[in-house]
Coordinates of C-alpha atoms in Angstrom, one line a residue:
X197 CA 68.9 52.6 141.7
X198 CA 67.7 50.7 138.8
X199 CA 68.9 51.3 135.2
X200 CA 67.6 54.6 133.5
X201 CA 64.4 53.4 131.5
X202 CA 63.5 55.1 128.8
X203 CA 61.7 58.9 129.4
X204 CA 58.1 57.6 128.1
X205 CA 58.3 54.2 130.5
X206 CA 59.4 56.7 133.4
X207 CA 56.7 58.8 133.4
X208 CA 54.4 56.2 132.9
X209 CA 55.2 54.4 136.3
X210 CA 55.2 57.9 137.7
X211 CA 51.8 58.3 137.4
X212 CA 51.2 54.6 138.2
X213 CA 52.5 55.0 141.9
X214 CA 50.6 58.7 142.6
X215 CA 47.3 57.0 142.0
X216 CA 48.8 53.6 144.3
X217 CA 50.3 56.2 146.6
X218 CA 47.4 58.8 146.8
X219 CA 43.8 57.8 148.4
X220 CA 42.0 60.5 147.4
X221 CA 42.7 59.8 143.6
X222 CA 40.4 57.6 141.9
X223 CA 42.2 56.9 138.3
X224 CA 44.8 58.4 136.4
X225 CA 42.8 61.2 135.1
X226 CA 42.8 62.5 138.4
X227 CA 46.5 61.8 138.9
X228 CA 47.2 64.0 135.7
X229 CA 46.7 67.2 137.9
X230 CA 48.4 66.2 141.0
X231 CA 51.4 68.6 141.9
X232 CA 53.6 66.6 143.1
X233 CA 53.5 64.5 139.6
X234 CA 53.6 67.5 137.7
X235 CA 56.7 68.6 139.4
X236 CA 58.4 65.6 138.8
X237 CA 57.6 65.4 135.4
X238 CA 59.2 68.6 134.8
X239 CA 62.0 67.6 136.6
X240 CA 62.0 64.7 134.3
X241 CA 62.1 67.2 131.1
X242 CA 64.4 70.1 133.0
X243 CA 67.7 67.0 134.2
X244 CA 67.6 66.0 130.7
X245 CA 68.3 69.3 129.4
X246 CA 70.6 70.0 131.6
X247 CA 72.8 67.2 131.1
X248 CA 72.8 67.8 127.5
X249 CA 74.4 71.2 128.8
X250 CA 71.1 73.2 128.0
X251 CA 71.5 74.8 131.3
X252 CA 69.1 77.9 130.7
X253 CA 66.7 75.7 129.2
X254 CA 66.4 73.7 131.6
X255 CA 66.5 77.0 134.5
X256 CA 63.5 77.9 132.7
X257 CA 61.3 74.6 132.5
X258 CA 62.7 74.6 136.4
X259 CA 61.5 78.2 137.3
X260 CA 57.9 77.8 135.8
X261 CA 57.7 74.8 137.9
X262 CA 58.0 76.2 140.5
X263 CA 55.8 78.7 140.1
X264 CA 53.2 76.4 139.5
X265 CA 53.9 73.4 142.2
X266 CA 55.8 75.2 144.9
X267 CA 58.5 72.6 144.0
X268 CA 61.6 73.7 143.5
X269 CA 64.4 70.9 142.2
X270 CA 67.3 71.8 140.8
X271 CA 67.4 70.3 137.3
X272 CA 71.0 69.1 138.0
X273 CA 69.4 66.5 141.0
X274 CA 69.1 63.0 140.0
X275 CA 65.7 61.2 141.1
X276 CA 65.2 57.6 140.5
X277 CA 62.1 56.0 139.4
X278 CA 58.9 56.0 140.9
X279 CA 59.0 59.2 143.2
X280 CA 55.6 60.0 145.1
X281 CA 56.0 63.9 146.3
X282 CA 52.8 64.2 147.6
X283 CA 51.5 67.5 148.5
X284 CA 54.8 69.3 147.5
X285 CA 54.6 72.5 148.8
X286 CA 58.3 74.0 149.7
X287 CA 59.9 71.1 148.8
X288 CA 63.5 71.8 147.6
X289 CA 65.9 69.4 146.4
X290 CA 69.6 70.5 145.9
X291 CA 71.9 70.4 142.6
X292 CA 73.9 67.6 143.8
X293 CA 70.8 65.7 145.4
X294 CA 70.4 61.8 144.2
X295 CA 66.9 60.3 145.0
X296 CA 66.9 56.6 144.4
X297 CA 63.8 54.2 143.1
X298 CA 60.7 54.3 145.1
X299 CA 61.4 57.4 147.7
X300 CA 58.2 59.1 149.3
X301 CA 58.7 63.0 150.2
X302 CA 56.2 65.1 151.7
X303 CA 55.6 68.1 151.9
X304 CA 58.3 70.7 153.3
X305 CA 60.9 68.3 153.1
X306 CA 64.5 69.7 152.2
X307 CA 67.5 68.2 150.6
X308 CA 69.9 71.1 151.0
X309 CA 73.3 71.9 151.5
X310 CA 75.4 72.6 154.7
X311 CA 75.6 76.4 154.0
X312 CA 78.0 78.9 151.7
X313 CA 80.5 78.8 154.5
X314 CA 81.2 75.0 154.5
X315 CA 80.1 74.5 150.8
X316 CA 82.8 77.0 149.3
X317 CA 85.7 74.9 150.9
X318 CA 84.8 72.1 149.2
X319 CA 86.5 71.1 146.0
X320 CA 85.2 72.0 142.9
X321 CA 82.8 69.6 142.3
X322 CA 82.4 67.7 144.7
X323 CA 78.9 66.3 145.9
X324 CA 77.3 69.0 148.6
X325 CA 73.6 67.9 149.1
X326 CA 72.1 64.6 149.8
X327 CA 72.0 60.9 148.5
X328 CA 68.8 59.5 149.5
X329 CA 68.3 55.4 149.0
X330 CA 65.8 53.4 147.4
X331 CA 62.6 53.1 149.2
X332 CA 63.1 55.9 152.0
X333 CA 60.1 57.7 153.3
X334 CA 60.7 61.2 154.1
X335 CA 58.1 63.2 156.5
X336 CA 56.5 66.6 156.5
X337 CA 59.0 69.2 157.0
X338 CA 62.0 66.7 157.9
X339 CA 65.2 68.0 156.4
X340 CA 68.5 66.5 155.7
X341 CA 71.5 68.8 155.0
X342 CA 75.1 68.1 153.7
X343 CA 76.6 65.3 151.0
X344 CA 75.4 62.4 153.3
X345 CA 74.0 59.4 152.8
X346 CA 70.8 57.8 153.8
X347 CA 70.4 54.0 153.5
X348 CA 67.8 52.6 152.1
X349 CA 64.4 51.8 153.4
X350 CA 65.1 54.5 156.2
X351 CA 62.2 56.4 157.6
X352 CA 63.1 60.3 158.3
X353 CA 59.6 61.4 160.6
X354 CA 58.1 64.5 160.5
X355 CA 60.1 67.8 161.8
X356 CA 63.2 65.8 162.3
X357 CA 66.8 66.6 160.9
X358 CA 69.4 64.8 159.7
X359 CA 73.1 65.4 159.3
X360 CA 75.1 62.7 159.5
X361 CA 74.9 59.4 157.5
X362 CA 72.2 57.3 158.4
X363 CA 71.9 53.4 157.7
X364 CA 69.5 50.8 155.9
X365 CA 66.3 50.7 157.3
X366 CA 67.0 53.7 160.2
X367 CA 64.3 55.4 162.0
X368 CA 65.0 58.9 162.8
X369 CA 62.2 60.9 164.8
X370 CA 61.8 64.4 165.9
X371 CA 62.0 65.2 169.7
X372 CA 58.3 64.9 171.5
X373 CA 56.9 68.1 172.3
X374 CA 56.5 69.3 175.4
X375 CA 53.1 69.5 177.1
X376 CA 52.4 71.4 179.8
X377 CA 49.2 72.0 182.0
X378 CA 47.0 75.1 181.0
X379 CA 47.3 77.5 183.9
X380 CA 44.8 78.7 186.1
X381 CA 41.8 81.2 184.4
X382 CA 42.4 84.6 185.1
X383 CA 41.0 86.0 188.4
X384 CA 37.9 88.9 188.5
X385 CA 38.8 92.2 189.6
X386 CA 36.4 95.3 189.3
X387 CA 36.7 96.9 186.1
X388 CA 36.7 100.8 185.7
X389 CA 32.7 100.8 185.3
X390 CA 32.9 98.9 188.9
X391 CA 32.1 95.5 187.1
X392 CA 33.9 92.5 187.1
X393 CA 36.6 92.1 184.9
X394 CA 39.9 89.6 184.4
X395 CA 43.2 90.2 185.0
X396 CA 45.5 88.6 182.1
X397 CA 47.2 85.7 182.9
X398 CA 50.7 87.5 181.5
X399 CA 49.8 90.6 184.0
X400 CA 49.2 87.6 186.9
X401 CA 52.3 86.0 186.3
X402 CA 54.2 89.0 186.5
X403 CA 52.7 90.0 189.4
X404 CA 53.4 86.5 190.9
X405 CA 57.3 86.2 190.3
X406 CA 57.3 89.5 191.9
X407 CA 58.3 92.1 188.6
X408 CA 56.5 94.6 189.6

């Protein structure tokens, strides 16, 4: 992660990557109302706060962010430059969460913690979520729990789940689904009125393992 720049040059080259990063946006007017931007810009506003120990202040500018992008980052969390959330519903990002320079995240994605029951063994202090690397891609609904650490360049797919460090350029992919043939239709049977009628495929099955 680059040096800090200053907070106008930062949120200048955030809405220079949404409109690079997001096809359906044709200039930066049209970037101006994308969530994901607007959450990072208060994120922006709410981590400087917070460092300068304006904790409910910043709560605040977190909370009504929130509310209005789904996005929920705790203003302690340290993101880098140039960070595309696109879509960004139910994205959370953890206290002790650093994002470096040039991270995608979709949406869903967490950057949580372990749990209560790890986390309050821990000493005080000490780091509990996530540091993600510069240039990591991060899929729909992929999550990655704990204080580890993701190299950079790594791409996390969709769905999958990470707990365990992970190094540069890593590919980490959720397992393939399982497809299975669709089972026979239902057979006819005589309905009460003496027309045909279907037997449902749950009733069949049943009656074929023999649980009747």
């Amino acid at each position: 992660m680059l040096e800090e720049p200053g907070l106008l040059r930062t949120l200048d080259e955030d809405i220079r990557v949404v409109v690079a990063r997001d096809p359906s946006l044709a200039n930066r007017w049209e970037a101006i109302g994308h969530t994901g931007l607007s959450a990072v810009w208060a994120h922006r506003v709410a981590h400087r706060l917070y460092r300068r120990r304006m904790r409910t202040a910043a709560r605040a500018v977190a909370r009504v962010a929130r509310r209005r992008t789904g996005v929920e980052i705790h203003p302690g969390a340290v993101l880098g430059r140039r960070v595309f959330i696109d879509h960004g519903a139910s994205v959370v990002i953890g206290q002790t969460a650093v994002v470096g320079d040039d991270v995608t995240i979709y949406q869903q994605v967490t950057l949580g913690a372990v749990g209560w029951w790890t986390d309050n063994r821990r000493p005080s202090g000490a780091r509990r979520h996530p540091v993600v690397g510069d240039g990591v891609i991060l899929g729909a609904n992929a999550t990655v729990l704990g204080p580890v650490t993701i190299g950079a360049r790594a791409l996390i797919g969709a769905m999958a789940t990470v707990t365990e460090d992970l190094p540069p350029g890593a590919r980490v992919y959720a397992a393939p689904p399982v497809v299975r043939l669709a089972p026979p239709g239902p057979r006819a049977v005589p309905d009460a009125d003496g027309g045909p009628g279907v037997v449902p495929d749950a009733v069949q099955a049943l009656a074929s393992a023999g649980s009747w």
